[in-house]
Backbone as ProteinMPNN parsed JSONL, in Angstrom:
{"seq_chain_A": "XXXXXXXXXXXXXXXXXXXXXXXXXXXXXXXXXXXXXXXXXXXXXXXXXXXXXXXXXXXXXXXXXXXXXXXXXXXX", "coords_chain_A": {"N_chain_A": [[251.189, 39.108, -131.922], [254.421, 40.448, -131.703], [257.578, 38.868, -132.276], [260.081, 38.77, -129.878], [263.367, 40.174, -130.04], [266.177, 38.019, -130.278], [269.137, 37.22, -128.47], [270.043, 39.707, -127.603], [271.156, 40.005, -125.128], [273.658, 39.031, -125.492], [275.333, 40.832, -126.688], [278.443, 42.303, -126.93], [279.956, 44.062, -124.272], [277.644, 45.482, -123.627], [275.436, 47.356, -121.546], [272.849, 47.023, -120.97], [269.498, 46.511, -122.271], [266.516, 47.581, -124.025], [263.306, 46.957, -125.047], [260.547, 48.239, -126.575], [257.043, 49.037, -127.187], [254.943, 51.094, -129.337], [253.211, 52.283, -127.59], [254.632, 52.809, -125.408], [254.982, 50.659, -123.744], [256.961, 48.395, -121.965], [258.491, 45.716, -123.366], [260.609, 43.993, -123.148], [263.551, 43.972, -121.165], [266.758, 44.733, -119.672], [269.597, 44.823, -117.421], [271.077, 48.041, -116.931], [268.976, 49.37, -118.082], [266.725, 48.141, -117.223], [263.339, 47.916, -116.922], [263.04, 50.72, -117.317], [261.145, 53.318, -117.467], [261.365, 56.013, -118.245], [263.388, 55.965, -120.169], [262.084, 54.358, -122.03], [259.979, 56.048, -122.814], [261.484, 58.117, -123.959], [262.679, 56.754, -126.099], [260.431, 56.105, -127.682], [259.545, 58.69, -128.263], [261.709, 59.492, -129.84], [261.395, 57.809, -132.067], [258.927, 58.726, -133.012], [259.671, 61.323, -133.755], [261.507, 60.795, -135.831], [259.767, 59.562, -137.668], [258.089, 61.743, -138.199], [259.913, 63.519, -139.408], [260.603, 62.013, -141.713], [258.149, 61.99, -143.019], [257.827, 64.693, -143.579], [259.973, 65.204, -145.293], [259.547, 63.998, -147.809], [256.826, 63.837, -148.233], [255.461, 61.412, -148.179], [253.913, 58.8, -146.213], [255.15, 57.057, -143.441], [254.414, 54.44, -141.603], [255.319, 52.203, -140.333], [258.012, 50.758, -138.574], [260.667, 48.556, -138.766], [262.881, 48.275, -137.215], [264.758, 50.267, -134.999], [267.759, 51.548, -133.869], [269.803, 52.681, -131.194], [272.656, 54.176, -129.793], [273.996, 54.97, -126.753], [276.372, 56.993, -125.43], [278.051, 57.439, -122.55], [279.597, 59.911, -120.62], [282.116, 60.409, -118.139]], "CA_chain_A": [[252.243, 39.646, -131.077], [255.739, 40.399, -132.334], [258.61, 38.055, -131.645], [261.123, 39.599, -129.287], [264.699, 39.873, -130.564], [266.975, 37.047, -129.535], [270.564, 37.455, -128.417], [270.434, 41.05, -127.17], [271.985, 39.887, -123.929], [274.978, 38.543, -125.874], [276.108, 41.905, -127.309], [279.648, 42.572, -126.144], [280.085, 45.317, -123.522], [276.387, 46.203, -123.427], [275.06, 47.553, -120.147], [271.441, 46.708, -120.861], [268.707, 46.749, -123.471], [265.13, 47.948, -123.794], [262.427, 46.745, -126.189], [259.274, 48.891, -126.246], [256.096, 49.232, -128.281], [254.643, 52.51, -129.551], [252.444, 52.781, -126.446], [255.643, 52.925, -124.357], [255.012, 49.465, -122.896], [258.247, 47.707, -122.0], [258.293, 44.315, -123.735], [261.766, 43.269, -122.627], [264.597, 44.886, -120.706], [267.744, 44.135, -118.762], [270.724, 45.653, -117.026], [270.83, 49.406, -116.48], [267.717, 49.836, -118.66], [265.664, 47.27, -116.743], [262.078, 48.595, -116.581], [263.269, 52.159, -117.289], [260.035, 53.978, -118.139], [261.818, 57.265, -118.857], [264.098, 55.593, -121.395], [261.054, 53.884, -122.967], [259.312, 57.235, -123.333], [262.448, 58.805, -124.818], [262.831, 55.959, -127.321], [259.216, 56.282, -128.488], [259.595, 60.071, -128.763], [262.7, 59.511, -130.908], [260.779, 57.172, -133.229], [257.91, 59.654, -133.527], [260.38, 62.426, -134.398], [262.031, 60.294, -137.099], [258.621, 59.396, -138.564], [257.654, 63.083, -138.595], [260.91, 64.012, -140.355], [260.473, 61.284, -142.97], [256.922, 62.442, -143.676], [258.03, 66.053, -144.064], [261.011, 65.287, -146.305], [259.096, 63.608, -149.146], [255.372, 63.854, -148.317], [254.876, 60.082, -147.993], [253.696, 58.404, -144.832], [255.82, 55.847, -142.987], [253.761, 54.054, -140.363], [255.933, 51.027, -139.726], [259.453, 50.591, -138.433], [261.051, 47.206, -138.39], [263.852, 48.374, -136.134], [265.575, 51.477, -134.874], [268.746, 51.31, -132.823], [270.464, 53.873, -130.688], [273.768, 53.928, -128.891], [274.198, 56.059, -125.815], [277.711, 57.035, -124.876], [278.048, 58.233, -121.326], [280.907, 60.419, -120.227], [282.223, 60.513, -116.675]], "C_chain_A": [[253.591, 39.448, -131.746], [256.677, 39.491, -131.545], [259.701, 38.975, -131.112], [262.48, 39.191, -129.846], [265.451, 38.9, -129.656], [268.437, 37.488, -129.542], [270.991, 38.846, -127.983], [271.354, 41.0, -125.962], [273.404, 39.416, -124.234], [275.836, 39.613, -126.541], [277.25, 42.295, -126.383], [279.607, 43.977, -125.534], [278.781, 46.086, -123.341], [276.054, 46.266, -121.943], [273.589, 47.243, -119.898], [270.75, 46.932, -122.185], [267.268, 47.004, -123.079], [264.364, 47.738, -125.091], [261.059, 47.286, -125.789], [258.348, 48.874, -127.451], [255.75, 50.718, -128.361], [253.74, 53.112, -128.473], [253.326, 52.917, -125.212], [255.619, 51.774, -123.36], [256.362, 48.781, -123.063], [257.987, 46.226, -122.236], [259.416, 43.431, -123.218], [262.81, 44.293, -122.21], [265.572, 44.135, -119.815], [268.775, 45.175, -118.379], [270.313, 47.034, -116.539], [269.541, 49.995, -117.049], [266.521, 49.01, -118.182], [264.466, 48.086, -116.244], [262.215, 50.111, -116.457], [262.203, 52.869, -118.13], [260.437, 55.27, -118.832], [262.549, 56.979, -120.166], [263.111, 55.092, -122.449], [260.348, 55.061, -123.618], [260.216, 57.992, -124.299], [262.612, 58.074, -126.146], [261.624, 56.144, -128.242], [259.158, 57.695, -129.055], [260.573, 60.189, -129.932], [262.115, 58.907, -132.193], [259.736, 58.096, -133.851], [258.563, 60.818, -134.265], [260.929, 61.996, -135.76], [260.898, 60.122, -138.104], [258.141, 60.747, -139.08], [258.619, 63.669, -139.632], [260.759, 63.332, -141.705], [259.223, 61.725, -143.732], [257.11, 63.83, -144.272], [258.989, 66.085, -145.251], [260.526, 64.887, -147.703], [257.573, 63.518, -149.277], [254.701, 62.502, -148.163], [254.744, 59.781, -146.516], [254.407, 57.086, -144.547], [255.224, 55.481, -141.635], [254.468, 52.922, -139.639], [257.453, 51.134, -139.7], [259.686, 49.13, -138.137], [261.998, 47.264, -137.199], [264.489, 49.752, -136.165], [266.497, 51.232, -133.688], [269.392, 52.618, -132.424], [271.579, 53.442, -129.752], [273.96, 55.161, -128.03], [275.608, 55.946, -125.258], [277.692, 57.967, -123.677], [279.461, 58.669, -121.001], [280.941, 60.586, -118.717], [281.989, 61.923, -116.166]], "O_chain_A": [[253.861, 38.382, -132.297], [256.579, 39.367, -130.324], [260.183, 39.856, -131.824], [262.724, 38.011, -130.098], [265.36, 38.967, -128.43], [268.911, 38.066, -130.52], [272.185, 39.148, -127.99], [272.226, 41.854, -125.798], [274.259, 39.4, -123.348], [276.969, 39.327, -126.927], [277.044, 42.579, -125.203], [279.266, 44.95, -126.207], [278.816, 47.247, -122.934], [276.355, 45.344, -121.185], [273.14, 47.205, -118.753], [271.341, 47.478, -123.117], [266.843, 46.694, -121.966], [264.739, 48.287, -126.127], [260.478, 46.853, -124.794], [258.792, 48.718, -128.589], [256.216, 51.51, -127.542], [253.531, 54.325, -128.449], [252.829, 53.116, -124.104], [256.166, 51.886, -122.263], [256.843, 48.611, -124.184], [257.349, 45.559, -121.422], [259.201, 42.264, -122.891], [262.937, 45.352, -122.826], [265.271, 43.068, -119.281], [268.817, 46.269, -118.942], [269.323, 47.179, -115.822], [269.059, 51.014, -116.552], [265.415, 49.174, -118.696], [264.569, 48.842, -115.278], [261.584, 50.723, -115.596], [262.344, 53.003, -119.346], [259.906, 55.592, -119.895], [262.346, 57.678, -121.159], [263.281, 55.372, -123.635], [260.14, 55.074, -124.832], [259.76, 58.456, -125.344], [262.675, 58.706, -127.2], [261.786, 56.321, -129.45], [258.765, 57.882, -130.206], [260.303, 60.899, -130.901], [262.324, 59.443, -133.281], [259.67, 58.232, -135.072], [258.055, 61.253, -135.298], [260.829, 62.743, -136.734], [261.044, 60.494, -139.269], [257.821, 60.885, -140.261], [258.182, 64.252, -140.624], [260.782, 64.0, -142.739], [259.246, 61.82, -144.959], [256.602, 64.111, -145.358], [258.828, 66.923, -146.138], [261.051, 65.396, -148.693], [257.078, 63.154, -150.343], [253.479, 62.444, -148.026], [255.376, 60.42, -145.675], [254.286, 56.124, -145.306], [255.501, 56.141, -140.634], [254.236, 52.708, -138.449], [258.084, 51.544, -140.674], [258.968, 48.533, -137.334], [261.939, 46.429, -136.297], [264.725, 50.321, -137.231], [266.063, 50.765, -132.635], [269.509, 53.544, -133.228], [271.451, 52.464, -129.016], [274.073, 56.274, -128.544], [275.983, 54.923, -124.685], [277.353, 59.144, -123.795], [280.404, 57.884, -121.097], [279.92, 60.869, -118.091], [282.047, 62.161, -114.959]]}, "name": "protein", "num_of_chains": 1, "seq": "XXXXXXXXXXXXXXXXXXXXXXXXXXXXXXXXXXXXXXXXXXXXXXXXXXXXXXXXXXXXXXXXXXXXXXXXXXXX"}
């Protein structure tokens, strides 16, 4: 089992965080993303899309990600 990241709750001005596995299981979450299944699904879809792009761009296969981060900016 992977070690969950430490200190995510200490990031300045963050509204929440979400840690998921490739089966869309939520491993850790807080704040506005607490147990947000839709956000988990979107995050996994984003990772799958990036993997597909990387495979198409040079023909090699990338099966493992150590980390991918995303920032969502919401407008009023």
